[in-house]
């Protein structure tokens, strides 16, 4: 049974201007996302994701108060359905724009425009990292984050891997053990192409908004740069860096180490949330 059918009454109440049967439903790692004409409904896929909703609301409200130069989703309503199941939900404003088609980046003018705007985005997040209101609300990356992550991967995921997979994972985990503890910037935490929206004007894309701030924290901007590189490739990453998207000592090594953990991060958090499909996808290269 589809989400539109299972939660028909709730969707009618939360999206009164839309017909439930015609709504677009997307499945994220932690939420079912139902797109209305001007609102978005997020339904947590697990209890753990539901428990994180209040923190997500607080973070989005903090981000809305910052001058980032782009739009972020505004939390409108958070609660539980008035039925026997009490389904938890979060209603957000819907941002206009679409993810960038990868083929568009073959045009050098487009690639330069995209890289420059990513550099501006990262500069805005870097400035936001010293904003007192943001620092009061957003979580700070734990000093022992990567050590705890490595321990969890070994305990939870190693039994699910082949010998070859464990050797590969161990190399990736060793690479992150000595990363410095940096918390100077606001870090999106999942800045893949699917979470960045663009609108086209005069033949060039304009960054219109950024979605999915579930993992936002005060941390190392190398993490967002690594995600841009993973999503768009090394050429776009090089353009972002050349446009001023980062130049501190050790940045390249930190990006490489973090990027090496992306699949393990997906698999571990899916495993802890009970999402077998996302776990299997993350572990595909370790079987």
Short mmCIF file of C-alpha atoms in Angstrom, two decimals:
data_model
loop_
_atom_site.label_atom_id
_atom_site.label_comp_id
_atom_site.label_asym_id
_atom_site.label_seq_id
_atom_site.Cartn_x
_atom_site.Cartn_y
_atom_site.Cartn_z
CA UNK A 1 0.00 0.00 0.00
CA UNK A 2 1.38 3.42 -0.95
CA UNK A 3 2.17 6.27 1.42
CA UNK A 4 -0.52 8.33 -0.33
CA UNK A 5 -3.12 5.69 0.51
CA UNK A 6 -1.91 4.80 4.01
CA UNK A 7 -1.83 8.43 5.15
CA UNK A 8 -4.60 9.82 2.93
CA UNK A 9 -6.54 11.52 5.75
CA UNK A 10 -3.41 13.10 7.23
CA UNK A 11 -2.23 14.37 3.84
CA UNK A 12 -5.65 15.87 3.12
CA UNK A 13 -5.41 17.80 6.38
CA UNK A 14 -1.79 18.93 5.96
CA UNK A 15 -1.98 19.63 2.21
CA UNK A 16 -5.56 20.84 1.73
CA UNK A 17 -4.88 22.39 -1.69
CA UNK A 18 -3.58 19.14 -3.17
CA UNK A 19 -5.18 15.87 -4.20
CA UNK A 20 -3.47 13.03 -2.23
CA UNK A 21 -3.56 10.62 -5.17
CA UNK A 22 -1.60 13.06 -7.35
CA UNK A 23 1.14 13.94 -4.85
CA UNK A 24 4.78 13.11 -5.60
CA UNK A 25 6.42 10.90 -2.99
CA UNK A 26 10.18 10.59 -2.61
CA UNK A 27 12.02 8.27 -0.26
CA UNK A 28 14.99 9.72 1.57
CA UNK A 29 17.34 7.91 3.90
CA UNK A 30 15.37 8.94 6.98
CA UNK A 31 11.98 10.22 5.74
CA UNK A 32 9.22 9.74 3.22
CA UNK A 33 8.90 13.15 1.59
CA UNK A 34 5.54 14.12 0.09
CA UNK A 35 5.66 17.15 -2.22
CA UNK A 36 2.64 19.45 -2.24
CA UNK A 37 2.21 22.54 -4.38
CA UNK A 38 3.66 24.87 -1.74
CA UNK A 39 4.37 22.59 1.23
CA UNK A 40 6.33 19.43 1.90
CA UNK A 41 5.35 16.76 4.42
CA UNK A 42 8.11 14.65 6.00
CA UNK A 43 7.08 11.33 7.55
CA UNK A 44 9.91 9.65 9.48
CA UNK A 45 10.70 6.14 8.31
CA UNK A 46 11.95 4.98 11.71
CA UNK A 47 11.45 5.79 15.39
CA UNK A 48 14.98 7.17 15.55
CA UNK A 49 14.21 9.60 12.72
CA UNK A 50 10.99 10.64 14.47
CA UNK A 51 12.88 11.35 17.69
CA UNK A 52 15.15 13.75 15.79
CA UNK A 53 12.32 15.92 14.45
CA UNK A 54 12.39 18.57 17.25
CA UNK A 55 16.12 19.05 16.76
CA UNK A 56 15.60 19.40 13.03
CA UNK A 57 12.97 22.10 13.59
CA UNK A 58 15.29 24.05 15.90
CA UNK A 59 18.13 23.86 13.38
CA UNK A 60 15.96 25.01 10.47
CA UNK A 61 14.69 27.96 12.47
CA UNK A 62 18.25 28.95 13.32
CA UNK A 63 19.28 28.69 9.66
CA UNK A 64 16.29 30.79 8.58
CA UNK A 65 17.60 33.64 10.72
CA UNK A 66 20.97 33.72 8.96
CA UNK A 67 21.88 35.60 5.80
CA UNK A 68 23.15 32.62 3.84
CA UNK A 69 22.36 33.94 0.37
CA UNK A 70 20.02 31.05 -0.45
CA UNK A 71 16.75 29.66 0.86
CA UNK A 72 16.35 26.85 3.37
CA UNK A 73 13.08 25.03 4.18
CA UNK A 74 10.98 26.80 6.81
CA UNK A 75 9.34 24.56 9.45
CA UNK A 76 5.60 25.25 9.49
CA UNK A 77 3.99 22.51 11.59
CA UNK A 78 5.35 19.61 13.62
CA UNK A 79 3.19 17.13 15.45
CA UNK A 80 1.43 13.78 15.45
CA UNK A 81 -1.61 12.68 13.49
CA UNK A 82 -4.86 12.62 15.54
CA UNK A 83 -5.43 8.92 14.95
CA UNK A 84 -4.73 5.66 16.71
CA UNK A 85 -1.21 5.44 15.26
CA UNK A 86 -0.31 9.05 16.05
CA UNK A 87 1.97 9.24 13.00
CA UNK A 88 4.67 11.89 13.58
CA UNK A 89 5.11 14.48 10.84
CA UNK A 90 6.86 17.69 9.92
CA UNK A 91 5.51 20.20 7.41
CA UNK A 92 8.03 22.45 5.63
CA UNK A 93 7.76 25.21 3.08
CA UNK A 94 8.52 23.99 -0.42
CA UNK A 95 11.50 25.56 -2.16
CA UNK A 96 11.40 26.26 -5.87
CA UNK A 97 14.00 24.82 -8.20
CA UNK A 98 15.34 21.44 -9.26
CA UNK A 99 18.60 19.52 -8.81
CA UNK A 100 21.10 20.22 -11.58
CA UNK A 101 21.23 17.84 -14.52
CA UNK A 102 24.76 16.43 -14.61
CA UNK A 103 24.94 16.86 -18.39
CA UNK A 104 24.59 20.63 -17.97
CA UNK A 105 28.05 20.78 -16.43
CA UNK A 106 29.69 19.84 -19.73
CA UNK A 107 29.21 23.51 -20.69
CA UNK A 108 32.20 25.46 -19.31
CA UNK A 109 30.09 28.59 -18.65
CA UNK A 110 27.62 26.57 -16.63
CA UNK A 111 30.39 24.77 -14.74
CA UNK A 112 32.03 28.07 -13.82
CA UNK A 113 28.73 29.58 -12.69
CA UNK A 114 27.89 26.53 -10.57
CA UNK A 115 31.36 26.43 -8.99
CA UNK A 116 31.26 30.12 -8.13
CA UNK A 117 27.88 29.73 -6.44
CA UNK A 118 29.02 26.69 -4.48
CA UNK A 119 31.99 28.77 -3.29
CA UNK A 120 29.57 31.52 -2.20
CA UNK A 121 27.39 28.94 -0.44
CA UNK A 122 30.37 27.60 1.49
CA UNK A 123 31.52 31.12 2.37
CA UNK A 124 28.05 31.80 3.80
CA UNK A 125 28.18 28.65 5.91
CA UNK A 126 31.66 29.59 7.09
CA UNK A 127 30.43 33.05 8.20
CA UNK A 128 27.41 31.47 9.90
CA UNK A 129 29.76 29.40 12.02
CA UNK A 130 30.62 32.45 14.13
CA UNK A 131 27.02 33.60 14.52
CA UNK A 132 26.10 33.38 18.22
CA UNK A 133 22.46 32.45 17.56
CA UNK A 134 23.49 29.57 15.29
CA UNK A 135 26.14 28.31 17.68
CA UNK A 136 23.58 28.32 20.50
CA UNK A 137 21.28 25.94 18.63
CA UNK A 138 23.30 23.84 16.22
CA UNK A 139 25.13 20.80 17.57
CA UNK A 140 28.90 20.81 17.55
CA UNK A 141 30.73 17.89 15.99
CA UNK A 142 32.01 15.73 18.82
CA UNK A 143 35.76 15.71 19.39
CA UNK A 144 35.80 11.90 19.29
CA UNK A 145 33.30 11.66 16.43
CA UNK A 146 35.51 9.71 14.05
CA UNK A 147 36.87 7.40 16.74
CA UNK A 148 33.34 6.49 17.82
CA UNK A 149 32.31 6.10 14.20
CA UNK A 150 35.19 3.68 13.55
CA UNK A 151 34.33 1.66 16.65
CA UNK A 152 30.68 1.42 15.60
CA UNK A 153 31.56 0.34 12.06
CA UNK A 154 33.83 -2.40 13.37
CA UNK A 155 31.23 -3.61 15.86
CA UNK A 156 28.08 -3.29 13.73
CA UNK A 157 29.15 -3.67 10.11
CA UNK A 158 32.30 -5.80 10.04
CA UNK A 159 30.27 -9.00 10.68
CA UNK A 160 28.29 -8.20 7.52
CA UNK A 161 31.37 -7.76 5.31
CA UNK A 162 33.62 -10.10 3.41
CA UNK A 163 37.31 -10.35 4.37
CA UNK A 164 38.15 -8.08 1.43
CA UNK A 165 35.47 -5.62 2.54
CA UNK A 166 36.81 -5.49 6.09
CA UNK A 167 40.33 -4.77 4.83
CA UNK A 168 39.03 -1.96 2.65
CA UNK A 169 36.95 -0.51 5.49
CA UNK A 170 39.89 -0.71 7.90
CA UNK A 171 42.04 1.36 5.53
CA UNK A 172 39.30 3.98 5.33
CA UNK A 173 38.81 4.05 9.08
CA UNK A 174 42.52 4.42 9.77
CA UNK A 175 42.59 7.45 7.45
CA UNK A 176 40.09 9.38 9.59
CA UNK A 177 41.50 8.55 13.02
CA UNK A 178 43.77 11.59 13.26
CA UNK A 179 41.57 14.23 11.64
CA UNK A 180 41.73 17.53 13.55
CA UNK A 181 38.71 18.64 15.54
CA UNK A 182 37.39 21.69 13.65
CA UNK A 183 34.06 23.39 14.41
CA UNK A 184 34.48 26.79 12.79
CA UNK A 185 31.78 26.49 10.11
CA UNK A 186 28.19 25.43 9.73
CA UNK A 187 28.38 22.14 7.82
CA UNK A 188 25.39 20.80 5.89
CA UNK A 189 26.64 17.22 6.23
CA UNK A 190 25.01 15.81 3.07
CA UNK A 191 25.65 18.36 0.34
CA UNK A 192 25.03 16.00 -2.55
CA UNK A 193 23.58 17.30 -5.86
CA UNK A 194 20.10 15.98 -4.99
CA UNK A 195 19.88 18.43 -2.07
CA UNK A 196 20.85 21.58 -3.99
CA UNK A 197 18.16 23.32 -6.07
CA UNK A 198 18.70 25.55 -9.09
CA UNK A 199 16.62 27.83 -11.31
CA UNK A 200 17.69 28.86 -14.81
CA UNK A 201 18.01 32.51 -15.84
CA UNK A 202 19.44 33.71 -19.17
CA UNK A 203 20.92 30.29 -19.88
CA UNK A 204 22.71 29.90 -16.55
CA UNK A 205 21.68 28.16 -13.32
CA UNK A 206 21.08 30.17 -10.16
CA UNK A 207 21.31 28.43 -6.80
CA UNK A 208 17.85 28.81 -5.27
CA UNK A 209 17.86 26.65 -2.16
CA UNK A 210 19.36 23.79 -0.18
CA UNK A 211 17.33 20.89 1.25
CA UNK A 212 17.77 18.14 3.85
CA UNK A 213 19.55 19.68 6.83
CA UNK A 214 19.20 16.55 9.00
CA UNK A 215 22.96 16.31 9.57
CA UNK A 216 23.75 20.01 10.01
CA UNK A 217 26.38 20.72 12.65
CA UNK A 218 29.29 23.00 13.50
CA UNK A 219 32.23 21.21 11.97
CA UNK A 220 34.86 21.01 9.26
CA UNK A 221 33.93 22.52 5.86
CA UNK A 222 36.05 19.80 4.24
CA UNK A 223 33.04 17.51 4.71
CA UNK A 224 30.80 19.60 2.44
CA UNK A 225 33.58 19.99 -0.11
CA UNK A 226 34.07 16.22 -0.13
CA UNK A 227 30.34 15.79 -0.82
CA UNK A 228 30.51 18.26 -3.72
CA UNK A 229 33.44 16.32 -5.15
CA UNK A 230 31.67 12.99 -4.72
CA UNK A 231 28.49 14.28 -6.33
CA UNK A 232 29.84 16.38 -9.20
CA UNK A 233 33.31 14.99 -9.77
CA UNK A 234 36.87 16.28 -9.34
CA UNK A 235 36.70 18.91 -12.09
CA UNK A 236 33.82 20.81 -10.47
CA UNK A 237 35.48 20.45 -7.08
CA UNK A 238 38.68 21.97 -8.48
CA UNK A 239 36.65 24.90 -9.87
CA UNK A 240 34.95 25.42 -6.49
CA UNK A 241 38.32 25.51 -4.75
CA UNK A 242 39.72 27.89 -7.37
CA UNK A 243 36.69 30.16 -6.85
CA UNK A 244 37.52 30.45 -3.17
CA UNK A 245 35.64 27.48 -1.76
CA UNK A 246 38.47 26.52 0.60
CA UNK A 247 42.23 26.87 0.86
CA UNK A 248 43.40 25.97 4.35
CA UNK A 249 46.35 23.70 5.07
CA UNK A 250 45.55 20.01 5.00
CA UNK A 251 42.18 20.51 3.30
CA UNK A 252 42.85 18.04 0.48
CA UNK A 253 43.84 15.24 2.85
CA UNK A 254 40.83 15.85 5.09
CA UNK A 255 38.46 15.81 2.12
CA UNK A 256 39.91 12.54 0.84
CA UNK A 257 39.67 10.86 4.24
CA UNK A 258 36.07 11.98 4.76
CA UNK A 259 34.96 11.01 1.27
CA UNK A 260 36.32 7.53 1.90
CA UNK A 261 33.77 7.07 4.70
CA UNK A 262 30.61 8.11 2.83
CA UNK A 263 29.42 4.59 2.00
CA UNK A 264 30.23 3.39 5.52
CA UNK A 265 28.31 6.33 7.00
CA UNK A 266 25.28 5.48 4.89
CA UNK A 267 25.44 1.82 5.86
CA UNK A 268 25.98 2.44 9.59
CA UNK A 269 23.23 5.01 10.07
CA UNK A 270 20.81 2.92 8.03
CA UNK A 271 21.73 -0.12 10.12
CA UNK A 272 21.11 1.76 13.37
CA UNK A 273 17.81 3.09 12.03
CA UNK A 274 16.70 -0.36 10.86
CA UNK A 275 16.69 0.57 7.15
CA UNK A 276 17.82 -2.61 5.43
CA UNK A 277 17.66 -1.24 1.88
CA UNK A 278 19.94 1.73 2.54
CA UNK A 279 22.29 -0.49 4.58
CA UNK A 280 22.62 -2.97 1.73
CA UNK A 281 23.32 -0.16 -0.74
CA UNK A 282 26.01 1.32 1.50
CA UNK A 283 27.67 -2.07 2.00
CA UNK A 284 27.59 -3.07 -1.67
CA UNK A 285 31.31 -2.48 -2.10
CA UNK A 286 32.20 -4.37 1.09
CA UNK A 287 30.44 -7.68 0.51
#
